[in-house]
Each structure stands twice: as C-alpha cells, then as structure tokens.
C-alpha cells in the first residue's frame, strides 16, 4: 500500500506506551503504521490533565499542536495558557503536562527520539 488514511472519529481512545499516556488519547501513529515517531490526538475533557513527565531517561522530544479548546501547558510548575493554532515544544529535562480549561482541550502530540550523532 502506498498510503493510509484513518478517521480520528473511528480511532479507539485509551492509554498507549508514551510516558504521558492518558485514557483520553488516540494513537494515530499506530493506526497509520508509523514507527519513527509517536503521533497522538489527545481529547481532554474540562479540568482533566495528562500525566506529568519528562524525557530524561529516553531523550525523546515532544511537540504539541493545539487543535481546539483552551487550557495550560505546565512546565516545571509554571503555567502558560494555550489556545488553538499554537505549537509548542518542551526540552527533555523539563517536567511537563497539559491541563484542559472549562471548554476542554484537544491537541496533537508528536514524540520521537533523535538519532544518535
């Protein structure tokens, strides 16, 4: 097959292998057969949050793209408001998680370990 398309509405929701796995994630990358990086859509209900974590042990880099709703990116205890259209990345040593505001928060997370130099 030269391509694959999945509909996010048809994806199961549940915990995956990522250190920040939550019951609110859809493992898009697995459904597409991707192996070089993790690709997730996380749909946090109002007031819910992902698991605080860092990547000191595995060196993985995380990037996030806010799709809808509002909330906060919490890095090393400091809170920064986030909204649709924003992209963010967090250094591997920093503890991070996202928390949804009153209207929930939907975001895309991409996680990958850089190749050894």
The first five atom37 places (N, CA, C, CB, O) and aatype in JSON, in Angstrom:
{
  "aatype": [20, 20, 20, 20, 20, 20, 20, 20, 20, 20, 20, 20, 20, 20, 20, 20, 20, 20, 20, 20, 20, 20, 20, 20, 20, 20, 20, 20, 20, 20, 20, 20, 20, 20, 20, 20, 20, 20, 20, 20, 20, 20, 20, 20, 20, 20, 20, 20, 20, 20, 20, 20, 20, 20, 20, 20, 20, 20, 20, 20, 20, 20, 20, 20, 20, 20, 20, 20, 20, 20, 20, 20, 20, 20, 20, 20, 20, 20, 20, 20, 20, 20, 20, 20, 20, 20, 20, 20, 20, 20, 20, 20, 20, 20, 20, 20, 20, 20, 20, 20, 20, 20, 20, 20, 20, 20, 20, 20, 20, 20, 20, 20, 20, 20, 20, 20, 20],
  "atom_mask": [
    [1, 1, 1, 1, 1],
    [1, 1, 1, 1, 1],
    [1, 1, 1, 1, 1],
    [1, 1, 1, 1, 1],
    [1, 1, 1, 1, 1],
    [1, 1, 1, 1, 1],
    [1, 1, 1, 1, 1],
    [1, 1, 1, 1, 1],
    [1, 1, 1, 1, 1],
    [1, 1, 1, 1, 1],
    [1, 1, 1, 1, 1],
    [1, 1, 1, 1, 1],
    [1, 1, 1, 1, 1],
    [1, 1, 1, 1, 1],
    [1, 1, 1, 1, 1],
    [1, 1, 1, 1, 1],
    [1, 1, 1, 1, 1],
    [1, 1, 1, 1, 1],
    [1, 1, 1, 1, 1],
    [1, 1, 1, 1, 1],
    [1, 1, 1, 1, 1],
    [1, 1, 1, 1, 1],
    [1, 1, 1, 1, 1],
    [1, 1, 1, 1, 1],
    [1, 1, 1, 1, 1],
    [1, 1, 1, 1, 1],
    [1, 1, 1, 1, 1],
    [1, 1, 1, 1, 1],
    [1, 1, 1, 1, 1],
    [1, 1, 1, 1, 1],
    [1, 1, 1, 1, 1],
    [1, 1, 1, 1, 1],
    [1, 1, 1, 1, 1],
    [1, 1, 1, 1, 1],
    [1, 1, 1, 1, 1],
    [1, 1, 1, 1, 1],
    [1, 1, 1, 1, 1],
    [1, 1, 1, 1, 1],
    [1, 1, 1, 1, 1],
    [1, 1, 1, 1, 1],
    [1, 1, 1, 1, 1],
    [1, 1, 1, 1, 1],
    [1, 1, 1, 1, 1],
    [1, 1, 1, 1, 1],
    [1, 1, 1, 1, 1],
    [1, 1, 1, 1, 1],
    [1, 1, 1, 1, 1],
    [1, 1, 1, 1, 1],
    [1, 1, 1, 1, 1],
    [1, 1, 1, 1, 1],
    [1, 1, 1, 1, 1],
    [1, 1, 1, 1, 1],
    [1, 1, 1, 1, 1],
    [1, 1, 1, 1, 1],
    [1, 1, 1, 1, 1],
    [1, 1, 1, 1, 1],
    [1, 1, 1, 1, 1],
    [1, 1, 1, 1, 1],
    [1, 1, 1, 1, 1],
    [1, 1, 1, 1, 1],
    [1, 1, 1, 1, 1],
    [1, 1, 1, 1, 1],
    [1, 1, 1, 1, 1],
    [1, 1, 1, 1, 1],
    [1, 1, 1, 1, 1],
    [1, 1, 1, 1, 1],
    [1, 1, 1, 1, 1],
    [1, 1, 1, 1, 1],
    [1, 1, 1, 1, 1],
    [1, 1, 1, 1, 1],
    [1, 1, 1, 1, 1],
    [1, 1, 1, 1, 1],
    [1, 1, 1, 1, 1],
    [1, 1, 1, 1, 1],
    [1, 1, 1, 1, 1],
    [1, 1, 1, 1, 1],
    [1, 1, 1, 1, 1],
    [1, 1, 1, 1, 1],
    [1, 1, 1, 1, 1],
    [1, 1, 1, 1, 1],
    [1, 1, 1, 1, 1],
    [1, 1, 1, 1, 1],
    [1, 1, 1, 1, 1],
    [1, 1, 1, 1, 1],
    [1, 1, 1, 1, 1],
    [1, 1, 1, 1, 1],
    [1, 1, 1, 1, 1],
    [1, 1, 1, 1, 1],
    [1, 1, 1, 1, 1],
    [1, 1, 1, 1, 1],
    [1, 1, 1, 1, 1],
    [1, 1, 1, 1, 1],
    [1, 1, 1, 1, 1],
    [1, 1, 1, 1, 1],
    [1, 1, 1, 1, 1],
    [1, 1, 1, 1, 1],
    [1, 1, 1, 1, 1],
    [1, 1, 1, 1, 1],
    [1, 1, 1, 1, 1],
    [1, 1, 1, 1, 1],
    [1, 1, 1, 1, 1],
    [1, 1, 1, 1, 1],
    [1, 1, 1, 1, 1],
    [1, 1, 1, 1, 1],
    [1, 1, 1, 1, 1],
    [1, 1, 1, 1, 1],
    [1, 1, 1, 1, 1],
    [1, 1, 1, 1, 1],
    [1, 1, 1, 1, 1],
    [1, 1, 1, 1, 1],
    [1, 1, 1, 1, 1],
    [1, 1, 1, 1, 1],
    [1, 1, 1, 1, 1],
    [1, 1, 1, 1, 1],
    [1, 1, 1, 1, 1],
    [1, 1, 1, 1, 1],
    [1, 1, 1, 1, 1]
  ],
  "atom_positions": [
    [[0.85, -1.18, 0.0], [0.0, 0.0, 0.0], [0.89, 1.24, 0.0], [-0.96, 0.0, 1.22], [1.89, 1.28, 0.71]],
    [[0.54, 2.25, -0.78], [1.34, 3.45, -0.87], [0.9, 4.55, 0.08], [1.33, 3.96, -2.27], [1.63, 5.52, 0.29]],
    [[-0.29, 4.42, 0.65], [-0.74, 5.41, 1.63], [-1.82, 4.79, 2.49], [-1.26, 6.69, 0.95], [-2.38, 3.74, 2.17]],
    [[-2.09, 5.47, 3.61], [-3.15, 5.02, 4.5], [-3.83, 6.24, 5.1], [-2.6, 4.09, 5.62], [-3.17, 7.23, 5.43]],
    [[-5.12, 6.17, 5.24], [-5.91, 7.25, 5.84], [-6.72, 6.65, 6.97], [-6.84, 7.95, 4.78], [-7.32, 5.59, 6.82]],
    [[-6.73, 7.34, 8.11], [-7.6, 6.92, 9.21], [-8.44, 8.12, 9.62], [-6.76, 6.38, 10.42], [-8.0, 9.26, 9.56]],
    [[-9.65, 7.84, 10.04], [-10.56, 8.87, 10.52], [-10.47, 8.91, 12.03], [-12.04, 8.6, 10.05], [-10.71, 7.9, 12.69]],
    [[-10.12, 10.05, 12.59], [-9.94, 10.15, 14.03], [-11.18, 9.74, 14.8], [-9.55, 11.57, 14.41], [-11.08, 9.24, 15.92]],
    [[-12.35, 9.93, 14.22], [-13.6, 9.56, 14.89], [-13.71, 8.04, 15.08], [-14.81, 10.07, 14.09], [-14.41, 7.58, 15.97]],
    [[-13.01, 7.27, 14.24], [-13.08, 5.81, 14.31], [-11.99, 5.2, 15.19], [-12.98, 5.23, 12.91], [-11.99, 4.0, 15.43]],
    [[-11.05, 6.03, 15.67], [-9.94, 5.51, 16.47], [-10.37, 5.23, 17.9], [-8.77, 6.49, 16.46], [-11.13, 6.01, 18.49]],
    [[-9.9, 4.12, 18.47], [-10.19, 3.86, 19.89], [-9.44, 4.86, 20.77], [-9.8, 2.41, 20.27], [-8.4, 5.39, 20.38]],
    [[-9.96, 5.1, 21.94], [-9.35, 6.0, 22.9], [-8.86, 5.18, 24.09], [-10.35, 7.11, 23.37], [-9.58, 4.32, 24.59]],
    [[-7.63, 5.44, 24.54], [-7.1, 4.72, 25.69], [-5.62, 4.91, 25.85], [-7.42, 3.25, 25.58], [-4.96, 5.5, 24.99]],
    [[-5.09, 4.41, 26.94], [-3.67, 4.56, 27.27], [-2.78, 3.83, 26.27], [-3.39, 4.06, 28.67], [-3.05, 2.69, 25.89]],
    [[-1.7, 4.52, 25.86], [-0.71, 3.92, 24.98], [0.62, 3.8, 25.71], [-0.55, 4.75, 23.71], [0.65, 3.89, 26.93]],
    [[1.72, 3.59, 24.97], [3.02, 3.34, 25.58], [3.79, 4.6, 26.01], [3.86, 2.58, 24.63], [4.78, 4.48, 26.73]],
    [[3.38, 5.77, 25.61], [4.09, 7.02, 25.93], [4.07, 7.26, 27.43], [3.45, 8.22, 25.18], [3.08, 6.91, 28.09]],
    [[5.13, 7.84, 28.01], [5.16, 8.12, 29.45], [3.99, 8.99, 29.93], [6.46, 8.79, 29.81], [3.63, 8.93, 31.1]],
    [[3.41, 9.77, 29.05], [2.29, 10.63, 29.43], [0.95, 10.03, 29.01], [2.44, 12.01, 28.81], [-0.05, 10.73, 28.92]],
    [[0.94, 8.73, 28.76], [-0.29, 8.07, 28.29], [-1.46, 8.39, 29.21], [-0.09, 6.56, 28.2], [-1.34, 8.37, 30.44]],
    [[-2.58, 8.69, 28.6], [-3.79, 9.0, 29.36], [-4.96, 8.24, 28.76], [-4.06, 10.53, 29.37], [-4.88, 7.76, 27.63]],
    [[-6.04, 8.13, 29.5], [-7.22, 7.45, 28.94], [-7.91, 8.26, 27.85], [-8.2, 7.15, 30.05], [-8.92, 7.82, 27.29]],
    [[-7.38, 9.46, 27.55], [-8.02, 10.35, 26.58], [-7.3, 10.41, 25.23], [-8.09, 11.74, 27.16], [-7.64, 11.25, 24.4]],
    [[-6.33, 9.52, 25.01], [-5.54, 9.63, 23.78], [-5.98, 8.66, 22.69], [-4.09, 9.41, 24.08], [-6.48, 7.56, 22.95]],
    [[-5.77, 9.11, 21.47], [-5.97, 8.28, 20.29], [-4.6, 8.1, 19.66], [-7.01, 8.93, 19.27], [-3.93, 9.08, 19.34]],
    [[-4.17, 6.85, 19.49], [-2.84, 6.54, 18.99], [-2.84, 6.51, 17.46], [-2.34, 5.19, 19.56], [-2.86, 5.45, 16.84]],
    [[-2.82, 7.69, 16.88], [-2.91, 7.86, 15.43], [-1.74, 7.18, 14.73], [-2.94, 9.35, 15.07], [-1.94, 6.48, 13.73]],
    [[-0.53, 7.38, 15.24], [0.65, 6.79, 14.61], [0.57, 5.28, 14.49], [1.88, 7.17, 15.38], [0.93, 4.72, 13.45]],
    [[0.11, 4.62, 15.54], [-0.03, 3.16, 15.5], [-1.01, 2.74, 14.42], [-0.48, 2.61, 16.86], [-0.75, 1.79, 13.67]],
    [[-2.12, 3.44, 14.32], [-3.13, 3.1, 13.31], [-2.61, 3.3, 11.9], [-4.39, 3.95, 13.52], [-3.01, 2.59, 10.98]],
    [[-1.71, 4.28, 11.73], [-1.12, 4.53, 10.41], [0.07, 3.63, 10.12], [-0.7, 5.98, 10.3], [0.56, 3.6, 8.99]],
    [[0.54, 2.89, 11.11], [1.7, 2.03, 10.93], [3.03, 2.75, 11.02], [1.6, 1.35, 9.61], [4.03, 2.25, 10.53]],
    [[3.06, 3.93, 11.66], [4.3, 4.7, 11.8], [5.19, 4.08, 12.86], [3.99, 6.16, 12.15], [4.71, 3.61, 13.89]],
    [[6.5, 4.07, 12.61], [7.44, 3.51, 13.59], [8.54, 4.49, 13.98], [8.05, 2.25, 13.04], [9.23, 4.25, 14.97]],
    [[8.74, 5.57, 13.24], [9.83, 6.51, 13.52], [9.46, 7.52, 14.61], [10.21, 7.25, 12.25], [10.36, 8.12, 15.21]],
    [[8.18, 7.72, 14.86], [7.75, 8.67, 15.88], [6.34, 8.34, 16.33], [7.81, 10.12, 15.35], [5.59, 7.67, 15.62]],
    [[5.99, 8.81, 17.53], [4.64, 8.64, 18.04], [3.78, 9.82, 17.62], [4.64, 8.49, 19.56], [4.24, 10.96, 17.65]],
    [[2.56, 9.55, 17.24], [1.61, 10.59, 16.85], [0.3, 10.3, 17.56], [1.43, 10.64, 15.29], [-0.29, 9.24, 17.38]],
    [[-0.15, 11.26, 18.37], [-1.33, 11.07, 19.21], [-2.27, 12.26, 19.09], [-0.91, 10.86, 20.67], [-1.83, 13.39, 18.91]],
    [[-3.56, 11.99, 19.2], [-4.55, 13.06, 19.38], [-5.11, 12.86, 20.79], [-5.69, 13.04, 18.26], [-5.63, 11.79, 21.1]],
    [[-5.0, 13.88, 21.61], [-5.47, 13.79, 22.99], [-6.67, 14.72, 23.13], [-4.34, 14.17, 24.01], [-6.61, 15.89, 22.78]],
    [[-7.76, 14.17, 23.66], [-9.01, 14.91, 23.82], [-9.35, 14.98, 25.3], [-10.18, 14.25, 23.0], [-10.05, 14.11, 25.83]],
    [[-8.85, 16.02, 25.97], [-9.06, 16.18, 27.41], [-10.39, 16.84, 27.7], [-7.92, 16.99, 28.02], [-10.67, 17.93, 27.19]],
    [[-11.23, 16.21, 28.52], [-12.44, 16.89, 28.98], [-12.08, 18.04, 29.92], [-13.39, 15.88, 29.7], [-10.95, 18.12, 30.41]],
    [[-13.01, 18.92, 30.17], [-12.8, 20.07, 31.05], [-12.17, 19.64, 32.37], [-14.12, 20.8, 31.31], [-12.65, 18.72, 33.03]],
    [[-11.08, 20.33, 32.75], [-10.42, 20.09, 34.02], [-9.49, 18.9, 34.07], [-11.43, 19.93, 35.04], [-8.77, 18.75, 35.06]],
    [[-9.46, 18.05, 33.06], [-8.58, 16.87, 33.06], [-7.18, 17.27, 32.6], [-9.15, 15.75, 32.14], [-6.98, 18.33, 32.01]],
    [[-6.21, 16.41, 32.89], [-4.83, 16.7, 32.5], [-4.1, 15.43, 32.1], [-4.09, 17.4, 33.64], [-4.52, 14.32, 32.43]],
    [[-3.0, 15.62, 31.37], [-2.14, 14.5, 31.03], [-1.25, 14.19, 32.24], [-1.28, 14.81, 29.76], [-1.28, 14.91, 33.24]],
    [[-0.46, 13.15, 32.14], [0.42, 12.73, 33.22], [1.69, 13.58, 33.2], [0.77, 11.22, 33.11], [2.33, 13.69, 32.16]],
    [[2.06, 14.18, 34.33], [3.34, 14.92, 34.37], [4.5, 13.95, 34.06], [3.55, 15.6, 35.77], [4.54, 12.84, 34.6]],
    [[5.41, 14.38, 33.21], [6.55, 13.52, 32.84], [7.67, 14.35, 32.25], [6.11, 12.44, 31.85], [7.48, 15.51, 31.89]],
    [[8.84, 13.75, 32.16], [9.96, 14.32, 31.42], [10.53, 13.21, 30.55], [11.05, 14.93, 32.39], [10.02, 12.09, 30.54]],
    [[11.58, 13.53, 29.82], [12.2, 12.52, 28.95], [13.69, 12.38, 29.22], [11.97, 12.87, 27.48], [14.47, 12.12, 28.31]],
    [[14.08, 12.56, 30.48], [15.49, 12.4, 30.87], [16.0, 10.99, 30.54], [15.66, 12.69, 32.36], [17.14, 10.83, 30.12]],
    [[15.17, 9.99, 30.74], [15.61, 8.6, 30.55], [15.71, 8.19, 29.08], [14.67, 7.67, 31.25], [16.62, 7.45, 28.7]],
    [[14.77, 8.66, 28.25], [14.77, 8.2, 26.86], [15.21, 9.27, 25.85], [13.39, 7.73, 26.49], [15.41, 8.95, 24.68]],
    [[15.37, 10.52, 26.28], [15.84, 11.58, 25.38], [14.85, 11.98, 24.31], [17.09, 11.16, 24.74], [15.22, 12.69, 23.37]],
    [[13.6, 11.53, 24.42], [12.6, 11.84, 23.39], [12.21, 13.32, 23.41], [11.35, 10.96, 23.58], [12.19, 13.95, 24.47]],
    [[11.91, 13.83, 22.26], [11.42, 15.2, 22.11], [9.91, 15.16, 21.89], [12.13, 15.93, 20.94], [9.4, 14.32, 21.15]],
    [[9.21, 16.08, 22.53], [7.77, 16.22, 22.37], [7.44, 17.54, 21.71], [7.05, 16.1, 23.73], [8.07, 18.56, 21.99]],
    [[6.46, 17.53, 20.83], [5.9, 18.75, 20.26], [4.39, 18.62, 20.33], [6.39, 18.99, 18.78], [3.84, 17.52, 20.19]],
    [[3.71, 19.74, 20.55], [2.26, 19.75, 20.68], [1.67, 20.82, 19.77], [1.85, 20.01, 22.15], [2.28, 21.86, 19.54]],
    [[0.48, 20.53, 19.25], [-0.27, 21.49, 18.44], [-1.7, 21.53, 18.99], [-0.26, 21.1, 16.9], [-2.37, 20.5, 19.03]],
    [[-2.14, 22.69, 19.42], [-3.48, 22.82, 19.98], [-4.49, 22.92, 18.84], [-3.57, 24.07, 20.92], [-4.36, 23.76, 17.95]],
    [[-5.48, 22.03, 18.88], [-6.5, 21.96, 17.83], [-7.75, 22.72, 18.23], [-6.84, 20.49, 17.52], [-8.28, 23.51, 17.45]],
    [[-8.24, 22.48, 19.45], [-9.45, 23.18, 19.91], [-9.47, 23.24, 21.42], [-10.73, 22.48, 19.39], [-8.74, 22.52, 22.1]],
    [[-10.31, 24.12, 21.94], [-10.42, 24.31, 23.37], [-9.31, 25.22, 23.9], [-10.38, 22.98, 24.09], [-8.57, 25.84, 23.13]],
    [[-9.22, 25.27, 25.21], [-8.22, 26.1, 25.87], [-7.71, 25.36, 27.09], [-8.81, 27.49, 26.27], [-8.35, 24.43, 27.58]],
    [[-6.56, 25.77, 27.58], [-6.0, 25.15, 28.77], [-4.65, 25.72, 29.1], [-5.9, 23.65, 28.6], [-4.37, 26.88, 28.8]],
    [[-3.8, 24.89, 29.72], [-2.49, 25.33, 30.16], [-1.45, 24.28, 29.87], [-2.5, 25.66, 31.64], [-1.71, 23.08, 30.01]],
    [[-0.29, 24.73, 29.45], [0.9, 23.91, 29.4], [1.63, 24.19, 30.71], [1.8, 24.23, 28.12], [1.94, 25.34, 31.01]],
    [[1.9, 23.14, 31.48], [2.57, 23.3, 32.76], [3.97, 22.7, 32.63], [1.76, 22.62, 33.93], [4.12, 21.49, 32.44]],
    [[4.99, 23.55, 32.73], [6.39, 23.14, 32.58], [7.14, 23.53, 33.84], [7.04, 23.79, 31.32], [7.22, 24.7, 34.2]],
    [[7.7, 22.53, 34.51], [8.46, 22.74, 35.75], [7.66, 23.6, 36.74], [9.81, 23.41, 35.44], [8.23, 24.45, 37.43]],
    [[6.36, 23.37, 36.8], [5.49, 24.06, 37.74], [4.93, 25.38, 37.26], [6.22, 24.3, 38.98], [4.0, 25.9, 37.88]],
    [[5.46, 25.95, 36.18], [4.95, 27.21, 35.64], [3.86, 26.96, 34.61], [6.09, 28.02, 35.01], [4.02, 26.12, 33.73]],
    [[2.76, 27.69, 34.72], [1.61, 27.52, 33.82], [1.6, 28.59, 32.73], [0.3, 27.56, 34.61], [1.78, 29.77, 33.0]],
    [[1.38, 28.14, 31.49], [1.25, 29.04, 30.34], [-0.05, 28.71, 29.63], [2.48, 28.91, 29.37], [-0.28, 27.55, 29.26]],
    [[-0.93, 29.71, 29.43], [-2.18, 29.43, 28.71], [-1.91, 29.02, 27.27], [-3.11, 30.66, 28.74], [-0.99, 29.53, 26.63]],
    [[-2.74, 28.09, 26.76], [-2.62, 27.64, 25.37], [-3.98, 27.71, 24.7], [-2.04, 26.2, 25.3], [-5.03, 27.61, 25.35]],
    [[-3.95, 27.88, 23.38], [-5.18, 28.01, 22.6], [-4.96, 27.48, 21.2], [-5.66, 29.48, 22.56], [-3.82, 27.26, 20.79]],
    [[-6.05, 27.28, 20.45], [-5.93, 26.73, 19.09], [-4.99, 27.55, 18.21], [-7.3, 26.67, 18.45], [-4.95, 28.78, 18.27]],
    [[-4.23, 26.84, 17.4], [-3.3, 27.47, 16.48], [-1.89, 27.58, 17.03], [-3.79, 28.82, 16.12], [-0.97, 27.97, 16.3]],
    [[-1.69, 27.24, 18.3], [-0.35, 27.33, 18.89], [0.37, 25.98, 18.81], [-0.44, 27.8, 20.34], [-0.25, 24.92, 18.91]],
    [[1.68, 26.06, 18.62], [2.57, 24.9, 18.62], [3.58, 25.1, 19.73], [3.27, 24.7, 17.23], [3.98, 26.24, 20.0]],
    [[4.01, 24.02, 20.38], [4.98, 24.16, 21.45], [5.87, 22.92, 21.53], [4.28, 24.4, 22.78], [5.49, 21.84, 21.08]],
    [[7.04, 23.1, 22.1], [7.97, 22.01, 22.36], [8.55, 22.24, 23.75], [9.11, 21.93, 21.25], [8.63, 23.38, 24.22]],
    [[8.95, 21.16, 24.4], [9.5, 21.23, 25.76], [10.81, 20.46, 25.77], [8.49, 20.66, 26.81], [10.89, 19.37, 25.22]],
    [[11.85, 21.02, 26.41], [13.13, 20.34, 26.48], [12.99, 19.03, 27.25], [14.19, 21.24, 27.14], [12.12, 18.9, 28.11]],
    [[13.85, 18.06, 26.95], [13.72, 16.72, 27.5], [13.8, 16.68, 29.02], [14.79, 15.83, 26.93], [13.15, 15.83, 29.64]],
    [[14.57, 17.57, 29.64], [14.75, 17.5, 31.08], [13.62, 18.15, 31.88], [16.04, 18.14, 31.45], [13.54, 17.96, 33.09]],
    [[12.77, 18.9, 31.22], [11.7, 19.6, 31.93], [10.48, 18.73, 32.12], [11.32, 20.87, 31.18], [10.07, 18.01, 31.2]],
    [[9.9, 18.79, 33.31], [8.64, 18.11, 33.57], [7.52, 18.9, 32.9], [8.38, 17.96, 35.11], [7.5, 20.13, 32.95]],
    [[6.59, 18.17, 32.28], [5.51, 18.85, 31.55], [4.23, 18.06, 31.6], [5.91, 19.09, 30.11], [4.23, 16.84, 31.74]],
    [[3.12, 18.79, 31.48], [1.8, 18.19, 31.24], [0.89, 19.28, 30.74], [1.23, 17.52, 32.54], [1.18, 20.47, 30.87]],
    [[-0.25, 18.86, 30.16], [-1.25, 19.82, 29.7], [-2.53, 19.6, 30.49], [-1.52, 19.67, 28.18], [-2.89, 18.47, 30.82]],
    [[-3.21, 20.71, 30.81], [-4.47, 20.67, 31.56], [-5.52, 21.44, 30.77], [-4.29, 21.26, 32.99], [-5.27, 22.53, 30.27]],
    [[-6.7, 20.85, 30.68], [-7.8, 21.46, 29.92], [-8.52, 22.51, 30.74], [-8.8, 20.39, 29.47], [-8.65, 22.4, 31.96]],
    [[-8.98, 23.53, 30.05], [-9.83, 24.56, 30.65], [-11.29, 24.12, 30.64], [-9.66, 25.89, 29.91], [-11.59, 22.95, 30.42]],
    [[-12.17, 25.06, 30.87], [-13.6, 24.78, 31.0], [-14.23, 24.22, 29.73], [-14.33, 26.04, 31.39], [-15.24, 23.53, 29.79]],
    [[-13.64, 24.51, 28.56], [-14.19, 24.01, 27.3], [-13.44, 22.79, 26.78], [-14.16, 25.12, 26.25], [-13.61, 22.42, 25.62]],
    [[-12.61, 22.16, 27.62], [-11.84, 21.0, 27.18], [-10.63, 21.44, 26.37], [-12.71, 20.05, 26.35], [-10.42, 22.63, 26.13]],
    [[-9.83, 20.47, 25.95], [-8.62, 20.76, 25.19], [-8.32, 19.57, 24.28], [-7.4, 21.06, 26.14], [-8.19, 18.43, 24.75]],
    [[-8.2, 19.83, 22.99], [-7.81, 18.8, 22.03], [-6.49, 19.23, 21.42], [-8.92, 18.58, 20.91], [-6.35, 20.36, 20.94]],
    [[-5.51, 18.32, 21.46], [-4.22, 18.64, 20.89], [-3.59, 17.41, 20.25], [-3.29, 19.23, 21.96], [-3.94, 16.28, 20.56]],
    [[-2.65, 17.68, 19.36], [-1.87, 16.65, 18.7], [-0.49, 16.63, 19.37], [-1.76, 16.91, 17.15], [0.12, 17.68, 19.59]],
    [[0.0, 15.44, 19.7], [1.34, 15.29, 20.27], [2.18, 14.43, 19.33], [1.27, 14.65, 21.7], [1.73, 13.41, 18.83]],
    [[3.41, 14.86, 19.11], [4.37, 14.11, 18.32], [5.57, 13.86, 19.23], [4.78, 14.88, 16.99], [6.08, 14.79, 19.86]],
    [[6.02, 12.62, 19.3], [7.1, 12.25, 20.2], [8.1, 11.38, 19.43], [6.55, 11.49, 21.46], [7.73, 10.4, 18.79]],
    [[9.39, 11.75, 19.51], [10.42, 10.97, 18.82], [11.76, 11.13, 19.53], [10.54, 11.41, 17.35], [12.05, 12.17, 20.12]],
    [[12.56, 10.09, 19.46], [13.91, 10.13, 19.98], [14.84, 10.46, 18.83], [14.31, 8.79, 20.67], [14.84, 9.74, 17.83]],
    [[15.64, 11.54, 18.95], [16.54, 11.89, 17.86], [17.56, 10.77, 17.61], [17.27, 13.2, 18.17], [17.93, 10.05, 18.54]],
    [[18.01, 10.62, 16.37], [19.02, 9.59, 16.08], [20.34, 9.93, 16.79], [19.24, 9.46, 14.56], [20.66, 11.1, 17.0]],
    [[21.09, 8.91, 17.13], [22.39, 9.11, 17.77], [23.33, 9.81, 16.8], [23.0, 7.76, 18.23], [23.34, 9.53, 15.6]],
    [[24.13, 10.74, 17.35], [25.04, 11.51, 16.5], [26.27, 10.71, 16.13], [25.45, 12.79, 17.19], [27.14, 11.2, 15.42]]
  ]
}
